mmCIF file of C-alpha atoms in Angstrom:
data_model
loop_
_atom_site.group_PDB
_atom_site.id
_atom_site.type_symbol
_atom_site.label_atom_id
_atom_site.label_comp_id
_atom_site.label_asym_id
_atom_site.label_seq_id
_atom_site.Cartn_x
_atom_site.Cartn_y
_atom_site.Cartn_z
ATOM 1 C CA MET A 1 -2.500 -20.676 73.533
ATOM 2 C CA LYS A 2 -4.129 -23.454 75.501
ATOM 3 C CA ASN A 3 -5.911 -22.380 78.678
ATOM 4 C CA LYS A 4 -3.525 -22.997 81.564
ATOM 5 C CA PHE A 5 -5.584 -21.717 84.479
ATOM 6 C CA ALA A 6 -5.821 -23.819 87.621
ATOM 7 C CA GLU A 7 -9.000 -25.848 88.007
ATOM 8 C CA ARG A 8 -10.186 -23.520 90.778
ATOM 9 C CA ALA A 9 -10.240 -20.635 88.289
ATOM 10 C CA ARG A 10 -13.545 -21.927 86.966
ATOM 11 C CA LEU A 11 -15.034 -21.266 90.408
ATOM 12 C CA VAL A 12 -14.054 -17.597 90.445
ATOM 13 C CA LYS A 13 -16.026 -14.833 88.754
ATOM 14 C CA SER A 14 -16.204 -11.076 89.065
ATOM 15 C CA SER A 15 -18.479 -9.695 91.745
ATOM 16 C CA GLU A 16 -21.810 -8.725 90.228
ATOM 17 C CA THR A 17 -22.086 -5.651 92.419
ATOM 18 C CA ARG A 18 -18.623 -4.514 91.333
ATOM 19 C CA GLU A 19 -19.640 -4.896 87.708
ATOM 20 C CA ILE A 20 -22.818 -2.942 88.421
ATOM 21 C CA LEU A 21 -20.801 -0.141 90.016
ATOM 22 C CA LYS A 22 -18.868 0.308 86.763
ATOM 23 C CA VAL A 23 -22.144 0.992 84.987
ATOM 24 C CA THR A 24 -23.344 3.429 87.643
ATOM 25 C CA GLU A 25 -20.273 5.670 87.664
ATOM 26 C CA ARG A 26 -21.849 8.116 85.243
ATOM 27 C CA PRO A 27 -22.347 11.419 87.114
ATOM 28 C CA GLU A 28 -26.005 11.667 86.105
ATOM 29 C CA VAL A 29 -26.846 8.353 87.808
ATOM 30 C CA ILE A 30 -28.215 8.424 91.368
ATOM 31 C CA SER A 31 -26.703 5.246 92.765
ATOM 32 C CA PHE A 32 -27.975 3.217 95.692
ATOM 33 C CA ALA A 33 -25.955 0.266 94.409
ATOM 34 C CA GLY A 34 -22.641 0.303 96.279
ATOM 35 C CA GLY A 35 -22.087 -0.284 99.972
ATOM 36 C CA LEU A 36 -20.153 2.964 100.106
ATOM 37 C CA PRO A 37 -19.606 5.085 103.212
ATOM 38 C CA ALA A 38 -20.269 8.811 102.865
ATOM 39 C CA PRO A 39 -16.980 10.337 101.635
ATOM 40 C CA GLU A 40 -17.764 13.747 103.077
ATOM 41 C CA LEU A 41 -17.459 12.148 106.528
ATOM 42 C CA PHE A 42 -13.897 10.940 106.018
ATOM 43 C CA PRO A 43 -11.704 12.820 108.570
ATOM 44 C CA VAL A 44 -9.309 14.163 105.945
ATOM 45 C CA GLU A 45 -7.745 16.996 107.956
ATOM 46 C CA ASN A 46 -7.264 14.851 111.051
ATOM 47 C CA LEU A 47 -5.766 12.125 108.874
ATOM 48 C CA LYS A 48 -3.302 14.644 107.459
ATOM 49 C CA ASN A 49 -2.209 15.460 111.007
ATOM 50 C CA ALA A 50 -1.932 11.791 111.950
ATOM 51 C CA CYS A 51 0.016 11.010 108.792
ATOM 52 C CA ASN A 52 2.436 13.895 109.356
ATOM 53 C CA ALA A 53 2.959 12.834 112.973
ATOM 54 C CA VAL A 54 3.762 9.273 111.892
ATOM 55 C CA LEU A 55 6.222 10.400 109.228
ATOM 56 C CA ASP A 56 7.850 12.875 111.631
ATOM 57 C CA GLU A 57 8.145 10.436 114.532
ATOM 58 C CA GLU A 58 8.815 7.097 112.805
ATOM 59 C CA GLY A 59 9.034 7.769 109.095
ATOM 60 C CA ALA A 60 11.519 5.058 108.186
ATOM 61 C CA ALA A 61 9.788 2.386 110.282
ATOM 62 C CA SER A 62 6.417 3.230 108.744
ATOM 63 C CA LEU A 63 7.834 2.544 105.286
ATOM 64 C CA GLN A 64 9.595 -0.684 106.229
ATOM 65 C CA TYR A 65 8.381 -4.277 106.245
ATOM 66 C CA GLY A 66 6.376 -5.188 109.322
ATOM 67 C CA THR A 67 5.305 -8.258 111.247
ATOM 68 C CA THR A 68 2.522 -10.393 109.795
ATOM 69 C CA GLU A 69 0.431 -10.125 112.954
ATOM 70 C CA GLY A 70 0.330 -6.350 112.661
ATOM 71 C CA TYR A 71 1.560 -3.180 114.351
ATOM 72 C CA ILE A 72 1.425 -3.751 118.102
ATOM 73 C CA PRO A 73 -0.127 -0.383 119.136
ATOM 74 C CA LEU A 74 -2.926 -0.923 116.607
ATOM 75 C CA ARG A 75 -3.500 -4.492 117.807
ATOM 76 C CA GLU A 76 -3.633 -3.165 121.367
ATOM 77 C CA ALA A 77 -6.224 -0.565 120.373
ATOM 78 C CA ILE A 78 -8.313 -3.206 118.592
ATOM 79 C CA SER A 79 -8.029 -5.554 121.550
ATOM 80 C CA GLN A 80 -9.415 -2.779 123.739
ATOM 81 C CA ARG A 81 -12.297 -2.212 121.298
ATOM 82 C CA MET A 82 -13.061 -5.916 121.553
ATOM 83 C CA LYS A 83 -13.184 -5.708 125.353
ATOM 84 C CA ASP A 84 -15.430 -2.657 125.115
ATOM 85 C CA ILE A 85 -18.062 -4.663 123.212
ATOM 86 C CA GLY A 86 -17.833 -7.714 125.466
ATOM 87 C CA ILE A 87 -15.171 -9.915 123.850
ATOM 88 C CA ASN A 88 -12.275 -11.077 126.026
ATOM 89 C CA SER A 89 -9.149 -10.383 124.017
ATOM 90 C CA THR A 90 -5.418 -9.786 124.133
ATOM 91 C CA ILE A 91 -3.189 -8.788 121.232
ATOM 92 C CA GLU A 92 -2.398 -12.483 120.786
ATOM 93 C CA ASN A 93 -6.012 -12.918 119.669
ATOM 94 C CA VAL A 94 -5.794 -10.160 117.026
ATOM 95 C CA LEU A 95 -4.465 -10.320 113.465
ATOM 96 C CA ILE A 96 -4.506 -7.211 111.260
ATOM 97 C CA THR A 97 -5.695 -7.920 107.726
ATOM 98 C CA SER A 98 -5.885 -5.997 104.460
ATOM 99 C CA GLY A 99 -9.560 -5.200 104.929
ATOM 100 C CA SER A 100 -12.120 -7.648 106.254
ATOM 101 C CA GLN A 101 -12.310 -9.115 102.753
ATOM 102 C CA GLN A 102 -8.854 -10.605 103.255
ATOM 103 C CA ALA A 103 -10.005 -11.975 106.599
ATOM 104 C CA ILE A 104 -12.842 -13.775 104.812
ATOM 105 C CA ASP A 105 -10.456 -15.123 102.179
ATOM 106 C CA LEU A 106 -7.986 -16.340 104.818
ATOM 107 C CA THR A 107 -10.902 -18.085 106.511
ATOM 108 C CA GLY A 108 -11.668 -19.917 103.300
ATOM 109 C CA ARG A 109 -8.033 -20.889 102.887
ATOM 110 C CA SER A 110 -7.685 -22.027 106.467
ATOM 111 C CA PHE A 111 -10.838 -24.091 106.863
ATOM 112 C CA ILE A 112 -12.545 -25.089 103.615
ATOM 113 C CA ASN A 113 -11.815 -28.347 101.841
ATOM 114 C CA GLU A 114 -13.388 -29.123 98.475
ATOM 115 C CA GLY A 115 -17.053 -29.949 98.994
ATOM 116 C CA ASP A 116 -17.275 -28.693 102.588
ATOM 117 C CA THR A 117 -20.643 -27.395 103.738
ATOM 118 C CA ILE A 118 -21.059 -23.788 104.882
ATOM 119 C CA ILE A 119 -24.305 -22.749 106.544
ATOM 120 C CA CYS A 120 -25.277 -19.113 106.038
ATOM 121 C CA GLU A 121 -28.173 -16.705 106.167
ATOM 122 C CA SER A 122 -30.387 -16.513 103.123
ATOM 123 C CA PRO A 123 -29.501 -14.064 101.612
ATOM 124 C CA THR A 124 -25.915 -13.235 102.620
ATOM 125 C CA TYR A 125 -22.877 -11.124 101.702
ATOM 126 C CA LEU A 126 -22.061 -11.563 98.021
ATOM 127 C CA ALA A 127 -18.276 -11.209 98.352
ATOM 128 C CA ALA A 128 -18.194 -13.931 101.023
ATOM 129 C CA ILE A 129 -20.193 -16.195 98.705
ATOM 130 C CA ASN A 130 -17.610 -15.619 95.974
ATOM 131 C CA VAL A 131 -14.709 -16.357 98.332
ATOM 132 C CA PHE A 132 -16.149 -19.569 99.701
ATOM 133 C CA LYS A 133 -17.191 -20.748 96.246
ATOM 134 C CA SER A 134 -13.605 -20.240 95.067
ATOM 135 C CA TYR A 135 -12.616 -22.937 97.573
ATOM 136 C CA ASP A 136 -15.425 -25.169 96.241
ATOM 137 C CA ALA A 137 -17.669 -24.965 99.294
ATOM 138 C CA LYS A 138 -21.312 -26.024 99.216
ATOM 139 C CA PHE A 139 -23.878 -23.663 100.687
ATOM 140 C CA VAL A 140 -26.830 -24.473 102.897
ATOM 141 C CA GLU A 141 -29.092 -21.450 103.331
ATOM 142 C CA VAL A 142 -31.147 -20.714 106.435
ATOM 143 C CA VAL A 143 -34.196 -18.489 106.140
ATOM 144 C CA MET A 144 -34.383 -15.153 107.935
ATOM 145 C CA ASP A 145 -37.194 -13.069 109.338
ATOM 146 C CA ASP A 146 -37.106 -9.539 110.708
ATOM 147 C CA ASP A 147 -35.097 -10.813 113.709
ATOM 148 C CA GLY A 148 -32.373 -12.482 111.669
ATOM 149 C CA MET A 149 -31.558 -16.134 111.051
ATOM 150 C CA VAL A 150 -34.317 -18.448 112.322
ATOM 151 C CA MET A 151 -32.765 -20.774 114.906
ATOM 152 C CA GLU A 152 -35.291 -23.582 114.488
ATOM 153 C CA GLU A 153 -34.350 -23.759 110.827
ATOM 154 C CA LEU A 154 -30.642 -23.575 111.664
ATOM 155 C CA GLU A 155 -30.979 -26.611 113.920
ATOM 156 C CA LYS A 156 -32.737 -28.556 111.180
ATOM 157 C CA LYS A 157 -29.894 -27.766 108.781
ATOM 158 C CA LEU A 158 -27.281 -28.809 111.346
ATOM 159 C CA GLN A 159 -29.099 -32.080 111.894
ATOM 160 C CA LYS A 160 -29.234 -32.715 108.164
ATOM 161 C CA HIS A 161 -25.610 -31.656 107.588
ATOM 162 C CA PRO A 162 -23.653 -32.917 110.624
ATOM 163 C CA ASN A 163 -20.264 -32.303 108.982
ATOM 164 C CA THR A 164 -20.838 -28.582 108.442
ATOM 165 C CA LYS A 165 -17.519 -26.724 108.613
ATOM 166 C CA PHE A 166 -18.845 -23.422 109.939
ATOM 167 C CA ILE A 167 -21.834 -21.114 110.237
ATOM 168 C CA TYR A 168 -21.215 -17.787 108.494
ATOM 169 C CA THR A 169 -23.293 -14.981 109.979
ATOM 170 C CA ILE A 170 -23.550 -11.186 109.826
ATOM 171 C CA PRO A 171 -25.601 -10.560 112.982
ATOM 172 C CA ASP A 172 -25.666 -6.750 112.981
ATOM 173 C CA PHE A 173 -27.404 -4.790 110.184
ATOM 174 C CA GLN A 174 -26.764 -7.628 107.811
ATOM 175 C CA ASN A 175 -25.586 -7.152 104.255
ATOM 176 C CA PRO A 176 -27.802 -7.192 102.225
ATOM 177 C CA THR A 177 -30.952 -7.112 104.375
ATOM 178 C CA GLY A 178 -30.101 -4.638 107.148
ATOM 179 C CA ARG A 179 -31.616 -7.077 109.664
ATOM 180 C CA THR A 180 -30.208 -7.727 113.146
ATOM 181 C CA LEU A 181 -30.079 -11.057 114.966
ATOM 182 C CA LYS A 182 -31.967 -10.659 118.234
ATOM 183 C CA LEU A 183 -30.356 -11.409 121.593
ATOM 184 C CA GLU A 184 -32.009 -14.757 122.308
ATOM 185 C CA ARG A 185 -31.009 -16.068 118.891
ATOM 186 C CA ARG A 186 -27.374 -15.092 119.457
ATOM 187 C CA LYS A 187 -27.310 -17.182 122.600
ATOM 188 C CA ARG A 188 -29.079 -20.045 120.852
ATOM 189 C CA MET A 189 -26.624 -19.995 117.956
ATOM 190 C CA ILE A 190 -23.775 -20.604 120.399
ATOM 191 C CA GLU A 191 -25.698 -23.433 122.050
ATOM 192 C CA LEU A 192 -26.279 -25.101 118.685
ATOM 193 C CA ALA A 193 -22.662 -24.622 117.622
ATOM 194 C CA ASN A 194 -21.496 -26.267 120.829
ATOM 195 C CA GLN A 195 -24.012 -29.093 120.500
ATOM 196 C CA TYR A 196 -23.155 -29.875 116.885
ATOM 197 C CA ASP A 197 -19.445 -29.045 117.190
ATOM 198 C CA VAL A 198 -19.345 -26.437 114.429
ATOM 199 C CA LEU A 199 -17.409 -23.186 114.131
ATOM 200 C CA ILE A 200 -19.032 -19.763 113.766
ATOM 201 C CA VAL A 201 -17.570 -17.030 111.575
ATOM 202 C CA GLU A 202 -19.062 -13.759 112.834
ATOM 203 C CA ASP A 203 -18.622 -11.033 110.225
ATOM 204 C CA ASN A 204 -19.359 -7.673 111.836
ATOM 205 C CA PRO A 205 -18.381 -4.666 109.711
ATOM 206 C CA TYR A 206 -21.459 -2.627 110.648
ATOM 207 C CA GLY A 207 -22.037 -3.227 114.385
ATOM 208 C CA ALA A 208 -20.574 0.096 115.516
ATOM 209 C CA VAL A 209 -22.900 2.023 113.177
ATOM 210 C CA ARG A 210 -26.053 1.612 115.286
ATOM 211 C CA PHE A 211 -28.266 4.699 115.197
ATOM 212 C CA ALA A 212 -31.469 3.299 116.734
ATOM 213 C CA GLY A 213 -32.581 0.562 119.090
ATOM 214 C CA GLU A 214 -30.667 -1.252 121.809
ATOM 215 C CA GLU A 215 -26.983 -2.218 121.702
ATOM 216 C CA LEU A 216 -26.479 -5.975 121.494
ATOM 217 C CA PRO A 217 -23.349 -7.935 122.418
ATOM 218 C CA PRO A 218 -21.607 -9.839 119.618
ATOM 219 C CA VAL A 219 -22.255 -13.540 119.178
ATOM 220 C CA LYS A 220 -18.668 -14.083 120.321
ATOM 221 C CA HIS A 221 -19.525 -12.523 123.682
ATOM 222 C CA PHE A 222 -21.415 -15.738 124.477
ATOM 223 C CA ASP A 223 -18.678 -18.020 123.145
ATOM 224 C CA THR A 224 -17.761 -20.584 125.823
ATOM 225 C CA GLU A 225 -15.538 -22.880 123.745
ATOM 226 C CA ASN A 226 -13.476 -20.443 121.594
ATOM 227 C CA ARG A 227 -15.281 -21.579 118.447
ATOM 228 C CA VAL A 228 -16.275 -18.111 117.192
ATOM 229 C CA ILE A 229 -13.998 -16.317 114.727
ATOM 230 C CA TYR A 230 -14.818 -12.606 114.801
ATOM 231 C CA ILE A 231 -14.077 -10.415 111.767
ATOM 232 C CA SER A 232 -14.395 -6.640 111.523
ATOM 233 C CA THR A 233 -13.003 -3.593 109.749
ATOM 234 C CA PHE A 234 -12.231 0.120 109.918
ATOM 235 C CA SER A 235 -13.865 0.631 106.517
ATOM 236 C CA LYS A 236 -17.315 1.613 107.788
ATOM 237 C CA ILE A 237 -16.216 3.612 110.851
ATOM 238 C CA PHE A 238 -13.082 5.315 109.487
ATOM 239 C CA THR A 239 -12.008 4.983 105.838
ATOM 240 C CA PRO A 240 -12.253 2.047 103.421
ATOM 241 C CA GLY A 241 -9.276 3.190 101.342
ATOM 242 C CA LEU A 242 -6.737 2.352 104.057
ATOM 243 C CA ARG A 243 -7.833 -1.303 103.753
ATOM 244 C CA LEU A 244 -7.607 -2.269 107.421
ATOM 245 C CA GLY A 245 -9.558 -5.103 108.990
ATOM 246 C CA TRP A 246 -8.918 -7.633 111.692
ATOM 247 C CA ILE A 247 -9.601 -11.120 112.953
ATOM 248 C CA CYS A 248 -10.186 -11.773 116.667
ATOM 249 C CA ALA A 249 -10.044 -15.470 117.507
ATOM 250 C CA ASP A 250 -8.433 -18.146 119.638
ATOM 251 C CA GLU A 251 -4.622 -18.113 119.453
ATOM 252 C CA SER A 252 -4.561 -21.520 117.752
ATOM 253 C CA PHE A 253 -6.664 -20.088 114.912
ATOM 254 C CA ILE A 254 -4.588 -16.896 114.706
ATOM 255 C CA GLU A 255 -1.405 -18.943 114.377
ATOM 256 C CA LYS A 256 -2.741 -20.675 111.265
ATOM 257 C CA TYR A 257 -4.174 -17.445 109.854
ATOM 258 C CA VAL A 258 -0.740 -15.840 110.211
ATOM 259 C CA ALA A 259 0.875 -18.671 108.254
ATOM 260 C CA PHE A 260 -1.612 -18.283 105.413
ATOM 261 C CA LYS A 261 -1.334 -14.481 105.410
ATOM 262 C CA GLN A 262 2.425 -14.822 104.983
ATOM 263 C CA THR A 263 1.768 -16.616 101.694
ATOM 264 C CA ALA A 264 -0.554 -13.812 100.556
ATOM 265 C CA ASP A 265 1.010 -10.442 101.362
ATOM 266 C CA LEU A 266 3.499 -10.921 104.248
ATOM 267 C CA HIS A 267 1.835 -8.114 106.204
ATOM 268 C CA THR A 268 -0.758 -5.355 105.954
ATOM 269 C CA ASP A 269 0.346 -1.857 104.875
ATOM 270 C CA SER A 270 2.730 -0.553 107.568
ATOM 271 C CA LEU A 271 2.009 3.128 106.938
ATOM 272 C CA ALA A 272 -1.778 2.665 107.000
ATOM 273 C CA GLN A 273 -1.537 0.771 110.288
ATOM 274 C CA ARG A 274 0.569 3.449 111.941
ATOM 275 C CA ILE A 275 -1.623 6.282 110.673
ATOM 276 C CA THR A 276 -4.708 4.562 112.068
ATOM 277 C CA ALA A 277 -3.019 3.853 115.393
ATOM 278 C CA LYS A 278 -1.897 7.483 115.620
ATOM 279 C CA TYR A 279 -5.398 8.711 114.801
ATOM 280 C CA LEU A 280 -6.786 6.518 117.593
ATOM 281 C CA GLU A 281 -4.156 7.940 119.942
ATOM 282 C CA ILE A 282 -4.775 11.648 119.319
ATOM 283 C CA TYR A 283 -8.459 11.770 118.287
ATOM 284 C CA ASP A 284 -11.730 10.448 119.676
ATOM 285 C CA MET A 285 -12.910 7.658 117.354
ATOM 286 C CA GLU A 286 -16.271 7.420 119.127
ATOM 287 C CA GLU A 287 -16.939 11.088 118.442
ATOM 288 C CA HIS A 288 -16.238 10.446 114.756
ATOM 289 C CA ILE A 289 -18.495 7.375 114.712
ATOM 290 C CA ASN A 290 -21.282 9.403 116.322
ATOM 291 C CA LYS A 291 -21.107 11.858 113.404
ATOM 292 C CA ILE A 292 -21.459 8.967 110.977
ATOM 293 C CA LYS A 293 -24.427 7.541 112.860
ATOM 294 C CA ALA A 294 -26.247 10.877 112.923
ATOM 295 C CA VAL A 295 -25.945 11.314 109.148
ATOM 296 C CA TYR A 296 -26.869 7.701 108.330
ATOM 297 C CA LYS A 297 -29.889 7.837 110.616
ATOM 298 C CA THR A 298 -31.225 10.883 108.777
ATOM 299 C CA ARG A 299 -30.654 9.281 105.376
ATOM 300 C CA CYS A 300 -32.155 5.945 106.394
ATOM 301 C CA ILE A 301 -35.283 7.638 107.736
ATOM 302 C CA GLU A 302 -35.599 9.672 104.540
ATOM 303 C CA MET A 303 -35.243 6.597 102.356
ATOM 304 C CA MET A 304 -37.908 4.699 104.311
ATOM 305 C CA ARG A 305 -40.227 7.717 104.167
ATOM 306 C CA SER A 306 -39.669 7.974 100.409
ATOM 307 C CA ILE A 307 -40.324 4.255 99.932
ATOM 308 C CA GLU A 308 -43.640 4.696 101.726
ATOM 309 C CA GLU A 309 -44.521 7.630 99.484
ATOM 310 C CA PHE A 310 -43.320 6.460 96.070
ATOM 311 C CA PHE A 311 -43.188 2.637 96.018
ATOM 312 C CA PRO A 312 -46.184 0.374 95.374
ATOM 313 C CA LYS A 313 -47.896 -0.814 98.553
ATOM 314 C CA ASN A 314 -47.769 -4.536 97.783
ATOM 315 C CA LEU A 315 -44.135 -4.993 98.716
ATOM 316 C CA SER A 316 -42.161 -5.124 101.959
ATOM 317 C CA TYR A 317 -38.859 -3.679 103.099
ATOM 318 C CA SER A 318 -36.547 -3.969 106.088
ATOM 319 C CA LYS A 319 -36.347 -1.225 108.712
ATOM 320 C CA PRO A 320 -32.725 -1.219 109.869
ATOM 321 C CA GLU A 321 -31.486 0.241 113.142
ATOM 322 C CA GLY A 322 -28.002 0.784 111.739
ATOM 323 C CA GLY A 323 -25.628 -0.135 108.958
ATOM 324 C CA LEU A 324 -25.955 0.862 105.307
ATOM 325 C CA PHE A 325 -28.767 -1.089 103.640
ATOM 326 C CA ILE A 326 -32.501 -1.530 103.134
ATOM 327 C CA TRP A 327 -33.797 -4.766 101.594
ATOM 328 C CA VAL A 328 -36.889 -4.660 99.391
ATOM 329 C CA GLU A 329 -38.994 -7.746 98.653
ATOM 330 C CA LEU A 330 -41.106 -7.348 95.518
ATOM 331 C CA PRO A 331 -44.205 -9.346 94.584
ATOM 332 C CA GLU A 332 -43.632 -12.832 93.187
ATOM 333 C CA GLY A 333 -42.931 -12.904 89.471
ATOM 334 C CA ILE A 334 -40.971 -9.653 89.374
ATOM 335 C CA ASP A 335 -37.349 -10.116 88.271
ATOM 336 C CA SER A 336 -35.090 -7.625 90.023
ATOM 337 C CA ARG A 337 -32.474 -7.823 87.247
ATOM 338 C CA HIS A 338 -35.061 -6.446 84.842
ATOM 339 C CA ILE A 339 -35.950 -3.764 87.390
ATOM 340 C CA PHE A 340 -32.265 -2.803 87.608
ATOM 341 C CA THR A 341 -32.038 -2.459 83.812
ATOM 342 C CA GLU A 342 -35.154 -0.309 83.657
ATOM 343 C CA CYS A 343 -34.003 1.838 86.571
ATOM 344 C CA LEU A 344 -30.690 2.478 84.883
ATOM 345 C CA LYS A 345 -32.565 3.864 81.872
ATOM 346 C CA ASN A 346 -34.066 6.268 84.384
ATOM 347 C CA ASN A 347 -30.570 7.213 85.688
ATOM 348 C CA VAL A 348 -30.982 5.518 89.042
ATOM 349 C CA ALA A 349 -29.312 2.324 90.266
ATOM 350 C CA CYS A 350 -29.946 -0.353 92.866
ATOM 351 C CA VAL A 351 -28.615 -3.904 93.243
ATOM 352 C CA PRO A 352 -30.670 -6.939 92.171
ATOM 353 C CA GLY A 353 -31.004 -9.341 95.081
ATOM 354 C CA THR A 354 -30.436 -12.625 93.253
ATOM 355 C CA PRO A 355 -26.605 -12.769 93.622
ATOM 356 C CA PHE A 356 -26.937 -12.596 97.419
ATOM 357 C CA PHE A 357 -28.561 -16.035 97.468
ATOM 358 C CA PRO A 358 -25.715 -18.590 97.210
ATOM 359 C CA ASN A 359 -27.911 -21.076 95.401
ATOM 360 C CA GLY A 360 -29.782 -18.464 93.325
ATOM 361 C CA THR A 361 -33.139 -19.132 94.928
ATOM 362 C CA GLN A 362 -34.913 -15.757 94.836
ATOM 363 C CA LYS A 363 -35.243 -13.155 92.057
ATOM 364 C CA ASN A 364 -37.756 -10.627 93.412
ATOM 365 C CA THR A 365 -35.532 -8.631 95.779
ATOM 366 C CA LEU A 366 -33.499 -5.400 95.722
ATOM 367 C CA ARG A 367 -30.774 -3.944 97.945
ATOM 368 C CA LEU A 368 -30.704 -0.194 98.493
ATOM 369 C CA ASN A 369 -27.814 1.743 100.048
ATOM 370 C CA TYR A 370 -28.675 4.978 101.840
ATOM 371 C CA SER A 371 -25.304 6.033 103.270
ATOM 372 C CA ASN A 372 -23.749 7.548 100.157
ATOM 373 C CA MET A 373 -26.428 9.915 98.809
ATOM 374 C CA SER A 374 -27.764 13.248 100.025
ATOM 375 C CA LYS A 375 -31.340 13.639 101.239
ATOM 376 C CA GLU A 376 -32.327 15.336 97.978
ATOM 377 C CA LYS A 377 -30.873 12.559 95.834
ATOM 378 C CA ILE A 378 -32.491 9.898 98.023
ATOM 379 C CA ILE A 379 -35.917 11.446 97.470
ATOM 380 C CA GLU A 380 -35.421 11.836 93.717
ATOM 381 C CA GLY A 381 -33.811 8.406 93.285
ATOM 382 C CA ILE A 382 -36.506 6.527 95.200
ATOM 383 C CA LYS A 383 -39.144 8.411 93.228
ATOM 384 C CA ARG A 384 -37.543 7.197 89.972
ATOM 385 C CA ILE A 385 -37.366 3.588 91.188
ATOM 386 C CA GLY A 386 -40.983 3.875 92.297
ATOM 387 C CA GLU A 387 -42.013 4.955 88.802
ATOM 388 C CA VAL A 388 -40.317 1.862 87.355
ATOM 389 C CA LEU A 389 -41.902 -0.457 89.927
ATOM 390 C CA HIS A 390 -45.411 0.939 89.347
ATOM 391 C CA ARG A 391 -44.976 0.528 85.591
ATOM 392 C CA GLU A 392 -43.608 -3.029 85.801
ATOM 393 C CA LEU A 393 -46.234 -4.173 88.308
ATOM 394 C CA LYS A 394 -48.943 -2.800 86.032
ATOM 395 C CA LYS A 395 -47.497 -4.847 83.158
ATOM 396 C CA GLU A 396 -47.455 -7.953 85.366
ATOM 397 C CA LEU A 397 -51.097 -7.470 86.286
ATOM 398 C CA THR A 398 -51.998 -6.997 82.615
ATOM 399 C CA LEU A 399 -50.324 -10.310 81.770
ATOM 400 C CA LEU A 400 -52.309 -12.055 84.489
#
């Protein structure tokens, strides 16, 4: 049969990290590959209670169709969370989505025309790259340092690409680098967006998981012209399986998002929304988040200590104050895909960094996840990766 896919189908491919996760599912593999929360921290018993309460109190309604915008009590709770972190919001500014991944996809649908320019951090979130590429966007990458996207370089890119559709940024504990955009740069990003009349898409799935350093307000906190679209999720602070995210933006944006969401899934899971709203009503979410932060802090510290002990000294790595990831930059000439293959032979997995660069510009980087493995497995897994790195660097020196 002749291929009958739409033209855009050529732009879509499977996520490389998802394909890697299939390979790492063997029980003997110590995996730092996925961006997975720690499952032992999921509040299973409390969720049972919340679920039973929902089914007892409004069972039929929880199993019925719902409004596209989302369950009002949950939108109210999210709106309050937005106010708590410095974003002025009402429920009219909030749309519930099927995970933040749907929010990213709806952003692509709503704003990207074929050939539009998107400015992003270099590197950036792989699944966002795949979404925006599916709408045939062109990427302009802005270099980062330990304090996030470099604003002087952002301004140069805006000058060179005056018709940029939006800046896509993950300011807090960025995926994949774990870096955080410092306060002055957040303010400057807004100034540049206003000056060059460009939107900002602020993707913030990790901001609540800060276990060190000083709390920083979101980029949207400084938004004076309603040009920032804020995206977040319950996946990293509650459970990813319920697939609940949200968009907080100007009402004119939400109106269009709602129209596009109606063409996708009509509404987000009614039962999941009510269970989450009930959990927020009867339990202390901040207490739960504090438990997550305490565990992730311990695991992050252990991974950094193990890197210092077992990795070669001629590389660098990020030192996150929250989130789920550490970013490793290897010496020039080392291909992280080869490192991944060799590590897998040693029953340990990481993610090669290349796919996180929209234009495929850098091959000598690795992403490590510390949230999903015990202290003992972190030590053993980093030791195994270190053995591979020492061996491969020795080969590289021999070739030189």
